[in-house]
Every structure is written in C-alpha cells, then in structure tokens.
Amino acid sequence: MTTKRDQKAQATAQEIAAECIAFRVRRLNRTVSHIYDQTLGAQGVTISQFGLLAAIQLLGPVQPREIGEKLQLEKSTVCRNVRLMVDKKWVQVHGSEDGRAKLLTLTRSGQDVFVAAAPAWEAAQKNTKALVGADVGSIVDRLLEEKHSS
C-alpha cells in the first residue's frame, strides 16, 4: 500500500530529477567535460589538466593555493592533478625566494603539450558552443560574477 508520505517523496524526487538546476548543471558539466576530454585525449591531456596548464601559464610562477582560489578547486584536486603533471614533466615545482611557498611553472614540455593541445581545445569549444548555444558563455560569466559579488 502506498502512503501519502511515499507519494509525496516520489513526487518530490521526480520534481528534483526533472527541474533541479544544480543537479542538471552537474550533469551538464560531466557531459561537456566528456566532449573536451574526447577531443583533447588525442593530445594525451584532459580538460582538467589543460585548464591547470592554462592557469599556470597565465599566472606562473604561481602557488597551488592561488590556482585553487582562482579556479575554485579543492586543495586535494589541485595537488592530485599537479602531482600527475609533475610526473609527466609538464610542471616544475620551485621554492619561493623566502622558501616558505611552493611555486609552479610550466616546463618546456608542458608548454609544448599546452600549445599542441590548443587546436583540439578550440575544436571542442566550437562543438560545445554549437550544442549549447553561443550565448552560454555570457550566461556562465554572469552566474560566476554574481557568485563573486555576493
């Protein structure tokens, strides 16, 4: 026998599955990441690694903590991905002048991977825009700006 509580729980679950923005954005994130990972895979890099390579190139020499703050990544995520890229010799870890912080820079190999993968990233970017619409970037920017201003 189905109770009113069971019916309410079922209706709530259906509403969340169909309409929850957070749930749908997480699914969208996995879908979009898959598009980029498939395209970048031929270059031996994931979208997560490519994003970190871009951040290190743009900000370097940079502390892992700063990358985490800029990209809103957990410390463990940054450390795990940096460790993998150090093992691949794409990233080098240096001590700061005062010796209290670690600084990251791209190696020549890391820059080579980054530059070689850029056309694949451009193709993934074009394909994703075609799927989700060209204005999605401005929507994402607006949401991210709103988060930072509150």
C-alpha positions in Angstrom: 0.0 0.0 0.0 1.3 3.4 -1.0 1.1 6.0 1.8 0.8 9.8 1.3 4.4 10.1 2.6 5.5 7.7 -0.2 3.6 9.6 -2.8 5.0 13.0 -1.6 8.5 11.6 -1.6 8.1 10.2 -5.1 6.6 13.5 -6.4 9.5 15.5 -4.8 12.1 13.1 -6.3 10.5 13.4 -9.7 10.5 17.2 -9.5 14.1 17.3 -8.4 15.2 14.9 -11.1 13.4 17.0 -13.8 13.9 20.6 -12.6 16.8 20.9 -10.1 19.2 23.4 -11.6 22.2 22.2 -9.5 21.5 18.6 -10.4 21.2 19.4 -14.1 24.3 21.7 -14.2 26.3 18.9 -12.6 25.1 16.5 -15.4 25.8 19.2 -18.0 29.3 19.6 -16.5 30.0 15.9 -16.9 28.7 15.9 -20.5 30.7 19.0 -21.5 33.8 17.7 -19.8 33.4 14.4 -21.8 33.3 16.4 -25.1 36.5 18.2 -24.2 38.2 15.1 -22.8 37.4 13.1 -26.0 38.8 15.9 -28.2 41.9 16.6 -26.1 42.6 12.9 -25.5 44.5 12.6 -28.7 47.0 15.0 -27.2 47.2 13.0 -24.0 45.6 15.6 -21.8 42.3 16.0 -20.0 40.3 19.2 -19.8 41.2 19.4 -16.1 44.9 19.2 -16.9 44.5 21.6 -19.8 42.8 24.1 -17.6 45.6 23.9 -15.0 48.2 24.2 -17.7 46.5 27.4 -18.9 46.3 28.8 -15.3 49.9 28.1 -14.6 51.0 29.6 -18.0 48.8 32.7 -17.3 49.7 33.2 -13.6 53.1 31.4 -13.2 55.1 31.2 -11.2 52.1 30.6 -9.0 51.3 28.9 -5.7 49.0 25.9 -5.9 46.8 27.6 -3.3 46.3 30.6 -5.6 45.3 28.3 -8.5 42.8 26.6 -6.3 41.3 30.0 -5.3 41.2 31.3 -8.9 39.6 28.1 -10.3 37.6 27.3 -7.2 39.2 23.9 -6.8 39.7 21.9 -3.7 43.3 21.7 -2.4 43.3 17.9 -2.9 42.1 18.3 -6.5 44.9 20.8 -7.3 47.6 18.7 -5.5 46.5 15.4 -7.3 46.5 17.0 -10.7 49.7 18.9 -10.2 51.4 15.7 -9.0 50.3 13.9 -12.2 51.6 16.8 -14.3 54.9 16.9 -12.4 55.3 13.2 -13.0 54.7 13.8 -16.7 57.3 16.6 -16.6 54.8 19.2 -17.7 55.1 21.2 -14.4 58.0 22.1 -12.3 57.8 22.9 -8.6 60.2 25.6 -7.3 60.7 27.1 -3.8 59.8 30.8 -3.4 62.6 33.3 -2.6 61.9 33.1 1.1 61.5 29.3 0.9 58.1 29.3 2.6 55.9 28.5 -0.5 56.0 26.2 -3.5 55.7 27.9 -6.9 54.6 26.1 -10.1 55.8 26.8 -13.6 55.3 25.0 -16.9 58.3 23.2 -18.2 59.2 23.4 -21.9 57.4 20.0 -22.3 54.4 21.4 -20.5 54.3 24.4 -22.8 54.7 22.1 -25.8 51.7 20.0 -24.7 49.6 23.1 -24.0 50.3 24.6 -27.4 49.9 21.3 -29.2 46.5 20.7 -27.5 45.2 24.2 -28.1 43.7 23.4 -31.6 41.9 20.4 -30.0 40.5 22.7 -27.3 39.4 25.1 -30.0 37.5 22.3 -31.8 35.9 21.2 -28.5 34.9 24.8 -27.7 33.4 25.2 -31.2 31.5 21.9 -30.9 30.2 22.7 -27.4 29.0 26.1 -28.4 27.2 24.6 -31.4 25.4 22.2 -28.9 24.6 24.6 -26.1 24.4 27.9 -28.0 26.9 30.7 -28.5 25.4 32.8 -25.6 26.1 30.1 -23.0 29.5 31.8 -22.2 27.8 35.0 -21.2 25.3 33.2 -19.1 28.1 31.3 -17.3 30.1 34.6 -16.8 27.0 36.3 -15.3 26.4 33.5 -12.9 30.1 33.4 -11.8 30.2 37.2 -11.4 27.0 37.0 -9.3 28.6 34.4 -7.0 31.7 36.6 -6.5 29.7 39.7 -5.8 27.6 38.2 -3.1 
